[in-house]
Short mmCIF file of C-alpha atoms in Angstrom, two decimals:
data_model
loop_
_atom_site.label_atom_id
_atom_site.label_comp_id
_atom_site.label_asym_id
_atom_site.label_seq_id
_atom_site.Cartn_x
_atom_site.Cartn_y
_atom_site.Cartn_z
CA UNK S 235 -67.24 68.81 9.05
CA UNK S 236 -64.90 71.58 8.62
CA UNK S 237 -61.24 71.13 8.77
CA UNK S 238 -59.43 69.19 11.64
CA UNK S 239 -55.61 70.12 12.88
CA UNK S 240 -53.94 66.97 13.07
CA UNK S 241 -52.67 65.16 16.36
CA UNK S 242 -50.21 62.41 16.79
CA UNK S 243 -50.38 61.58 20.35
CA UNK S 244 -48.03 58.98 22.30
CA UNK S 245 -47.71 57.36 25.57
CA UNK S 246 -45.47 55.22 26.76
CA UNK S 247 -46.73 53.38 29.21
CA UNK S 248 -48.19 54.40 33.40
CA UNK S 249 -47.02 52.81 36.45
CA UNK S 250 -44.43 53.10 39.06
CA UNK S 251 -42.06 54.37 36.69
CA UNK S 252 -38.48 54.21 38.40
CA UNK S 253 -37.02 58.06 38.76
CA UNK S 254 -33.63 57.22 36.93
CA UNK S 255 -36.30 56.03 33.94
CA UNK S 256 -38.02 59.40 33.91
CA UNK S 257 -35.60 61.62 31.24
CA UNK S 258 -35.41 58.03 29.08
CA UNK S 259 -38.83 57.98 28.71
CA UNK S 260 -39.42 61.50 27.87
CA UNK S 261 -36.68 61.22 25.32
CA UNK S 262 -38.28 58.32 24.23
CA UNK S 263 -41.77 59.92 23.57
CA UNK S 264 -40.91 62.72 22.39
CA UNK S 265 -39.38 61.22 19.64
CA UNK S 266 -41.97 58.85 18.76
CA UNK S 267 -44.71 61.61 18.34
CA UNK S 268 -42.58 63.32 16.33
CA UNK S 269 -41.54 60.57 13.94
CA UNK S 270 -45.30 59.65 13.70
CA UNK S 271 -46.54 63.26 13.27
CA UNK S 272 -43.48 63.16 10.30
CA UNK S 273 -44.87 60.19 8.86
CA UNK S 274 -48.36 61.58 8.91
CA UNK S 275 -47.53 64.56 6.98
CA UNK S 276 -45.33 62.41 4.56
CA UNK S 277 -48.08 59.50 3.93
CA UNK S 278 -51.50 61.54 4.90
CA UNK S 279 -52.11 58.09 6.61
CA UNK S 280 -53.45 57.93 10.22
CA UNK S 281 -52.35 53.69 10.51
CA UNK S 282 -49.31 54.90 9.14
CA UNK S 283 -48.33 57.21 11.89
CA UNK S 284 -49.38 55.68 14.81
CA UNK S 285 -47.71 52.64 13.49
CA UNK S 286 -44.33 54.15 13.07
CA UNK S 287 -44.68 56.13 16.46
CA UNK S 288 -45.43 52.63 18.23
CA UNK S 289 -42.43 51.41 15.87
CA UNK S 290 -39.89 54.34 17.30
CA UNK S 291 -41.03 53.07 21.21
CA UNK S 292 -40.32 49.08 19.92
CA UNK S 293 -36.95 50.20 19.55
CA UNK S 294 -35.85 51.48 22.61
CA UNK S 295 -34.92 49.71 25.43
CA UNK S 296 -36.90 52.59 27.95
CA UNK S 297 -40.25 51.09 27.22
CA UNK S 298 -41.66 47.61 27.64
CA UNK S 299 -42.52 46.97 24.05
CA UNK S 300 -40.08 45.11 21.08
CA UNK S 301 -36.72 45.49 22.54
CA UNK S 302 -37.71 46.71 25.84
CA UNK S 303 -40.04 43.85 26.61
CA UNK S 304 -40.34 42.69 30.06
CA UNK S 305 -40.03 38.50 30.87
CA UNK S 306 -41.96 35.88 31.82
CA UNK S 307 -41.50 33.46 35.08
CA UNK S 308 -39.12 31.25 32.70
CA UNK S 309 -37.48 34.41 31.15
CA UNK S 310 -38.33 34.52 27.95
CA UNK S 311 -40.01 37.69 26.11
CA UNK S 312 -44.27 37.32 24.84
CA UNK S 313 -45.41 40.33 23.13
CA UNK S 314 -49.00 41.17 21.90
CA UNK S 315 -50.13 44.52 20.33
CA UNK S 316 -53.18 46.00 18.22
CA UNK S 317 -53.78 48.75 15.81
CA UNK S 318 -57.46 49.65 14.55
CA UNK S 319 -59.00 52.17 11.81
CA UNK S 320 -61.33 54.72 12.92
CA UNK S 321 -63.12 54.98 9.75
CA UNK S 322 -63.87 51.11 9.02
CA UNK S 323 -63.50 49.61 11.84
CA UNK S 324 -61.12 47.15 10.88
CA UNK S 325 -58.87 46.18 13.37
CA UNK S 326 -54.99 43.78 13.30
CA UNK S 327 -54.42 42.42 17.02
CA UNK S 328 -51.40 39.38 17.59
CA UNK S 329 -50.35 37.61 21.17
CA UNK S 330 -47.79 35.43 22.12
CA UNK S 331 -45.15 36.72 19.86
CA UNK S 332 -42.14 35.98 19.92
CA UNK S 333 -38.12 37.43 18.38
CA UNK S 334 -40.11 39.68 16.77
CA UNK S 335 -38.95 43.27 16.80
CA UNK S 336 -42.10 45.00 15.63
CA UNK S 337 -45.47 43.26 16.79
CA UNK S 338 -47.54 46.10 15.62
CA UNK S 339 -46.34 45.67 12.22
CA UNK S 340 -47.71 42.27 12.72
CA UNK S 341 -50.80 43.47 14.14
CA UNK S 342 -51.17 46.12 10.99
CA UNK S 343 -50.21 42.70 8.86
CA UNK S 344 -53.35 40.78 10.37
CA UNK S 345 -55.66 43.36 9.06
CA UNK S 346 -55.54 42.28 5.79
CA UNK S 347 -56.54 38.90 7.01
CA UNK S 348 -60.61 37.53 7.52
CA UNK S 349 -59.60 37.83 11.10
CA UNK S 350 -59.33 40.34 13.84
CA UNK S 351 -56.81 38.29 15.94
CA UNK S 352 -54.18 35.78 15.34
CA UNK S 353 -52.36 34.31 18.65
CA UNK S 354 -49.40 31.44 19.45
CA UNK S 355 -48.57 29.56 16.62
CA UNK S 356 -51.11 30.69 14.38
CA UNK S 357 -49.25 34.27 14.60
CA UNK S 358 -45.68 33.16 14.22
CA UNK S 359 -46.76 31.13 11.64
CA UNK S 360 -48.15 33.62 9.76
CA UNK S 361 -45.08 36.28 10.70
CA UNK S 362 -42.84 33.54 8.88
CA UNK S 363 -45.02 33.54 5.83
CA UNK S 364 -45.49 37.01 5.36
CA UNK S 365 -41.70 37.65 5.31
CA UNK S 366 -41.26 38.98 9.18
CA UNK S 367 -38.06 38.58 10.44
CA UNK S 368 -37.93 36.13 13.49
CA UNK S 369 -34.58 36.60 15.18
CA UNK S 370 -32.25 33.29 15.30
CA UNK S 371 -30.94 32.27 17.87
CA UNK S 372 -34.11 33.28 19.91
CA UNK S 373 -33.82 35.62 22.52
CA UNK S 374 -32.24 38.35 20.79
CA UNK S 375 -34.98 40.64 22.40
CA UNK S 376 -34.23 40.11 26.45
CA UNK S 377 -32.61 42.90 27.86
CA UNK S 378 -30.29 43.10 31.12
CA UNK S 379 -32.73 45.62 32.49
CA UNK S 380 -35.46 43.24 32.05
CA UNK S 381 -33.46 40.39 33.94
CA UNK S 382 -33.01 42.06 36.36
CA UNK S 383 -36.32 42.96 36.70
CA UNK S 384 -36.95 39.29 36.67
CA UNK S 385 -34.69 38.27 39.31
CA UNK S 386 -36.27 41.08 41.21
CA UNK S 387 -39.53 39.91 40.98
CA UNK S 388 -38.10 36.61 41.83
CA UNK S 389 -36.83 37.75 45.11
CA UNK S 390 -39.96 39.81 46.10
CA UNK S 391 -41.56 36.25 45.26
CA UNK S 392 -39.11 34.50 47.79
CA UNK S 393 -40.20 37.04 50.81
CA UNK S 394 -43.72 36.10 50.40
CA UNK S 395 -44.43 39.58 48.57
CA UNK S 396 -45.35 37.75 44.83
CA UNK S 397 -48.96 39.23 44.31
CA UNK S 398 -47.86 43.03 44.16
CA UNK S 399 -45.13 41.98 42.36
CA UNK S 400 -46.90 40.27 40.10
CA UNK S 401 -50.07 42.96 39.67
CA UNK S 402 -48.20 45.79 39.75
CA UNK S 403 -51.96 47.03 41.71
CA UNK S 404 -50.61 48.94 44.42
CA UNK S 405 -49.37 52.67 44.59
CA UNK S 406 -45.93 52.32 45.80
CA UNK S 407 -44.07 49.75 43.98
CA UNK S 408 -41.04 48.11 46.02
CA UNK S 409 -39.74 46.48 43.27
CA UNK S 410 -37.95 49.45 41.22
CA UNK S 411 -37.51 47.74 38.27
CA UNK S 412 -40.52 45.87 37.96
CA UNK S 413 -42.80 48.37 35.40
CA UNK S 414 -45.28 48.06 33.11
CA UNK S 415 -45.35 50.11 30.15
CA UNK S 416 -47.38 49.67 27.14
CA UNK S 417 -46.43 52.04 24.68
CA UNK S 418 -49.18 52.81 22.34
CA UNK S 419 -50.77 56.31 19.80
CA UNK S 420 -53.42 58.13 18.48
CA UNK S 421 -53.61 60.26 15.83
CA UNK S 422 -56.19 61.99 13.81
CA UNK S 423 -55.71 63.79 10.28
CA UNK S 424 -57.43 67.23 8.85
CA UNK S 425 -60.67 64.92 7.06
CA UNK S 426 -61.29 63.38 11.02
CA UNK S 427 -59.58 59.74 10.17
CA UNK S 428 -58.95 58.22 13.43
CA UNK S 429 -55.93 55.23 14.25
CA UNK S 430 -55.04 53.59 17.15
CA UNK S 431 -51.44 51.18 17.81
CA UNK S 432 -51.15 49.56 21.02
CA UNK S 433 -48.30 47.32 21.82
CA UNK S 434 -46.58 45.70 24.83
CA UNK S 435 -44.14 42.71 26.83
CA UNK S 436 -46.88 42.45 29.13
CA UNK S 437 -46.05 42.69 32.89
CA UNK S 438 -42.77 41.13 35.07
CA UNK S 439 -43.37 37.37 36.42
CA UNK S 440 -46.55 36.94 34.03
CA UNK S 441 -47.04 33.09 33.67
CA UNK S 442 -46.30 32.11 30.03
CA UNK S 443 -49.38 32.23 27.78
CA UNK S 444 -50.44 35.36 29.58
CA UNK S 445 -52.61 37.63 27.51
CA UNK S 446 -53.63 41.10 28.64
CA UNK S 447 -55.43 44.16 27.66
CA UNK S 448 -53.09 45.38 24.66
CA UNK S 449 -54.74 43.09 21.67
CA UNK S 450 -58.18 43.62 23.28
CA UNK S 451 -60.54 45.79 21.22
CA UNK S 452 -62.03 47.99 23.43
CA UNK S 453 -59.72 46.99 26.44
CA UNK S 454 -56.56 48.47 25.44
CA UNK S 455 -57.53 50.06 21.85
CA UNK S 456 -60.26 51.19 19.98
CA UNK S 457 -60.77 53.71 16.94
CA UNK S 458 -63.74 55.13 15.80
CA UNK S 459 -64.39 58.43 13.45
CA UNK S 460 -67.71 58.85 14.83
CA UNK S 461 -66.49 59.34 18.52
CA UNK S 462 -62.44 59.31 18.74
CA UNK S 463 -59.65 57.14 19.54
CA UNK S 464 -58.13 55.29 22.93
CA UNK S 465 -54.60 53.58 23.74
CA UNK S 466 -54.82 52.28 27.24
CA UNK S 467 -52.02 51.04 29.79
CA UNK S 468 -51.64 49.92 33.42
CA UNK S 469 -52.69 47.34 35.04
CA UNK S 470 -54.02 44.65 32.17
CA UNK S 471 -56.43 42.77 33.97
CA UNK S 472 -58.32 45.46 35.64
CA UNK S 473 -58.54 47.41 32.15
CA UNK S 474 -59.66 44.25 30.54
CA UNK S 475 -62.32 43.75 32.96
CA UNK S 476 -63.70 47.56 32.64
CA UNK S 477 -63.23 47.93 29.28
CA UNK S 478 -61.53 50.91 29.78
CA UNK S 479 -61.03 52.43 26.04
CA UNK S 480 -64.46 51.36 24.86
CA UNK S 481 -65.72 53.16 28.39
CA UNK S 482 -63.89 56.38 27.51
CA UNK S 483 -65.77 56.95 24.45
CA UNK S 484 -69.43 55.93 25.63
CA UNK S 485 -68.74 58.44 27.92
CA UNK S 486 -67.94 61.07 25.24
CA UNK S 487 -70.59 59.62 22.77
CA UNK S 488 -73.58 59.37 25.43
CA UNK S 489 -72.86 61.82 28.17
CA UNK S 490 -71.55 64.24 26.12
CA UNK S 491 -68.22 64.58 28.19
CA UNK S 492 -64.60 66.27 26.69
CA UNK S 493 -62.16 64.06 25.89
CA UNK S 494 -59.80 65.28 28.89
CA UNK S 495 -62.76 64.41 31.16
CA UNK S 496 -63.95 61.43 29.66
CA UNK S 497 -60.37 60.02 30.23
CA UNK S 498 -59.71 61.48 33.98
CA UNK S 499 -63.61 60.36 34.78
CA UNK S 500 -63.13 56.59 33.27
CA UNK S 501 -59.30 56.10 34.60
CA UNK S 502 -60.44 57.36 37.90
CA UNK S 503 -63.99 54.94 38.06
CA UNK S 504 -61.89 52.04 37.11
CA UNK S 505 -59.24 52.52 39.69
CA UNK S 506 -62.01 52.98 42.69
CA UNK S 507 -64.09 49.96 41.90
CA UNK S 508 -61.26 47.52 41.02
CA UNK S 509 -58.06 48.71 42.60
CA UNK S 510 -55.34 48.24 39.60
CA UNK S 511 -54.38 51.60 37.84
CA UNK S 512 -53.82 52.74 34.39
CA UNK S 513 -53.95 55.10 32.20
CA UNK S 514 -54.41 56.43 28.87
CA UNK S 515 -54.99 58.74 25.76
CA UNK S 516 -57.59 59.99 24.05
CA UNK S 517 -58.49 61.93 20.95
CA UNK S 518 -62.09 62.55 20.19
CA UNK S 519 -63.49 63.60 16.67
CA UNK S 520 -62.73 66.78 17.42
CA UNK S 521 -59.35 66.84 17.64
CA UNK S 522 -59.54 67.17 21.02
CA UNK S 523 -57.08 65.76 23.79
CA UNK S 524 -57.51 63.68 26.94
CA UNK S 525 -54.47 62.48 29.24
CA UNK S 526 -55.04 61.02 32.43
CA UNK S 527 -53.30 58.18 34.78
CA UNK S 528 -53.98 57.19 38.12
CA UNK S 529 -50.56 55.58 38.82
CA UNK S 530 -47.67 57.18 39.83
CA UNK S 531 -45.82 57.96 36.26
CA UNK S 532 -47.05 58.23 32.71
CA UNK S 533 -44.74 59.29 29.84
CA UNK S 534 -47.11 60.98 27.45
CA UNK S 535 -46.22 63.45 24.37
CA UNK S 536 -48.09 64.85 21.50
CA UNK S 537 -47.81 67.43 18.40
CA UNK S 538 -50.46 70.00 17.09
CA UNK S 539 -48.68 72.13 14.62
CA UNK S 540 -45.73 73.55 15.72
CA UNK S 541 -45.99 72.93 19.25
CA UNK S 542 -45.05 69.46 21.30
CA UNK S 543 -46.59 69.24 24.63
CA UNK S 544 -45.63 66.40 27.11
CA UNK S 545 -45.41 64.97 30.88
CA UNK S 546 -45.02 61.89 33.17
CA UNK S 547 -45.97 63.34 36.72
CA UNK S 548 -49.67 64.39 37.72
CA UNK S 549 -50.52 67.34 36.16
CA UNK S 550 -47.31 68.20 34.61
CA UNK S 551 -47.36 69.65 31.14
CA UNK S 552 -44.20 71.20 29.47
CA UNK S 553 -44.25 72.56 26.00
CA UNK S 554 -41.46 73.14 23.02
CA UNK S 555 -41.61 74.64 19.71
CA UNK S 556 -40.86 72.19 16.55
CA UNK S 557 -40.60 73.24 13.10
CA UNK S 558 -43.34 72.51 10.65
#
């Protein structure tokens, strides 16, 4: 195969993204594609970039992931994420985390388990004994943006109005706070090594114990050299029913589609037979990009040499110069 230019591509997270969120979030992923593109060129390590990209996104308060996280019906902060290598197939996923400021650390940590998945106790058990820091007192993580998300939610459940706000299915959200975003990357190195890091709070008013489609292989990630690499968000259980990142890549492996239209064709199928939207990002063995979202917003960036290219509105694609 002859030589690849490397990608680092970021999203951080589709839905009915608030307007007074929009420059936060650009900020936001701008900066984690280049800190992951960074650490690619410093490590030569695909897990290693899309891991510290999904680290920058954990940090900041914009996105529902780490510190951002959204809450539960009894307020509290549950956090899953995933991160799998394209070339063996090995894959780290964690649920039900808790005061921990990096889940796909954890999630990178599983991998060098037996196991693909470690959930509730098992996972904070196993944080604790490899040396993770689990914030005391608890609830370190819960910010004032995501109470008042809550209370928002609470409210719309009050009127009557609890399944949208709950699903977060429909295409004009009337609770302005109450977002989803996921924040996940791909990346891809000159040799064709593939990673994918997913990671998420889930969705506002989830019952606790609530898993969705972010530590799902094939639901919310999936690597693979052979075919390319998928970070999914939206709508959790309509992507975990279609199987929405394994579905982008049998459509690139078996019909032979792009990765742009592999991504627009899958988002878009999803969305008309089951309702919920989504979105996501896709790099196929190529090299090649796909971005595509069929809810309102999705804050998206990505680096191929010296340029950075990035959106959040349909079919909106600025550009900048960076330095090598």
């Amino acid at each position: 195969m002859s030589s690849i230019e490397p990608v680092v591509l970021v999203h951080g997270g589709a839905g009915d993204i608030p307007s007074e969120r929009v420059e936060g979030k650009l900020v936001g992923v701008k900066l984690a594609a280049k800190v992951g593109y960074a650490k690619l060129r410093e490590t030569g390590s695909v897990l290693d970039a899309v891991e510290e990209a999904v680290r920058s996104m954990e940090l900041d308060p914009y996105f529902n992931a780490g510190y951002g996280s959204v809450l539960t019906t009894q307020g509290n902060v549950e956090m899953e994420a995933s991160i799998m290598n394209g070339a063996t197939l090995r894959a780290g996923c964690c649920t039900l985390v808790k005061d921990i400021m990096h889940p796909i650390s954890l999630a990178r940590r599983v991998m060098k388990t037996p196991h693909n998945f470690l959930g509730g106790e098992g996972v904070m058990r196993f944080a604790a004994e490899e040396g993770f820091e689990i914030m005391d007192p608890p609830g370190q993580l819960v910010t004032d943006y995501a109470k008042e998300a809550l209370e928002e939610w609470k409210e719309g459940q009050r009127r009557g109005e609890v399944e949208f706000a709950r699903t977060e299915i429909g295409s004009s959200n009337k609770y302005s706070k109450s977002e989803v975003g996921t924040v996940g990357a791909v990346a891809i190195d000159s040799s064709g090594n593939i990673a994918v890091a997913t990671s998420t709070g889930g969705i506002t008013g989830k019952l606790p114990g609530r898993i969705g489609d972010t530590p799902l292989v094939g639901a919310g990630t999936y690597a693979d050299n052979l075919v390319g690499g998928v970070s999914t968000t939206g709508h959790g259980e309509t992507i975990m029913k279609y199987s929405l990142a394994h579905d982008i890549l049998k459509r690139i492996e078996f019909l032979g589609e792009d990765a742009q239209t592999a991504t627009e064709n899958s988002c878009k199928a999803m969305t008309d037979r089951l309702v919920g939207t989504a979105g996501a990002i896709t790099i196929d063995r190529k090299g090649q990009v796909g971005i595509s979202f069929t809810s309102k917003r999705m804050a998206w960036a990505y680096i191929k040499g010296t340029q950075l290219k990035y959106g959040i509105e349909q079919n909106q694609h600025q550009e900048e110069t960076v330095q090598e």
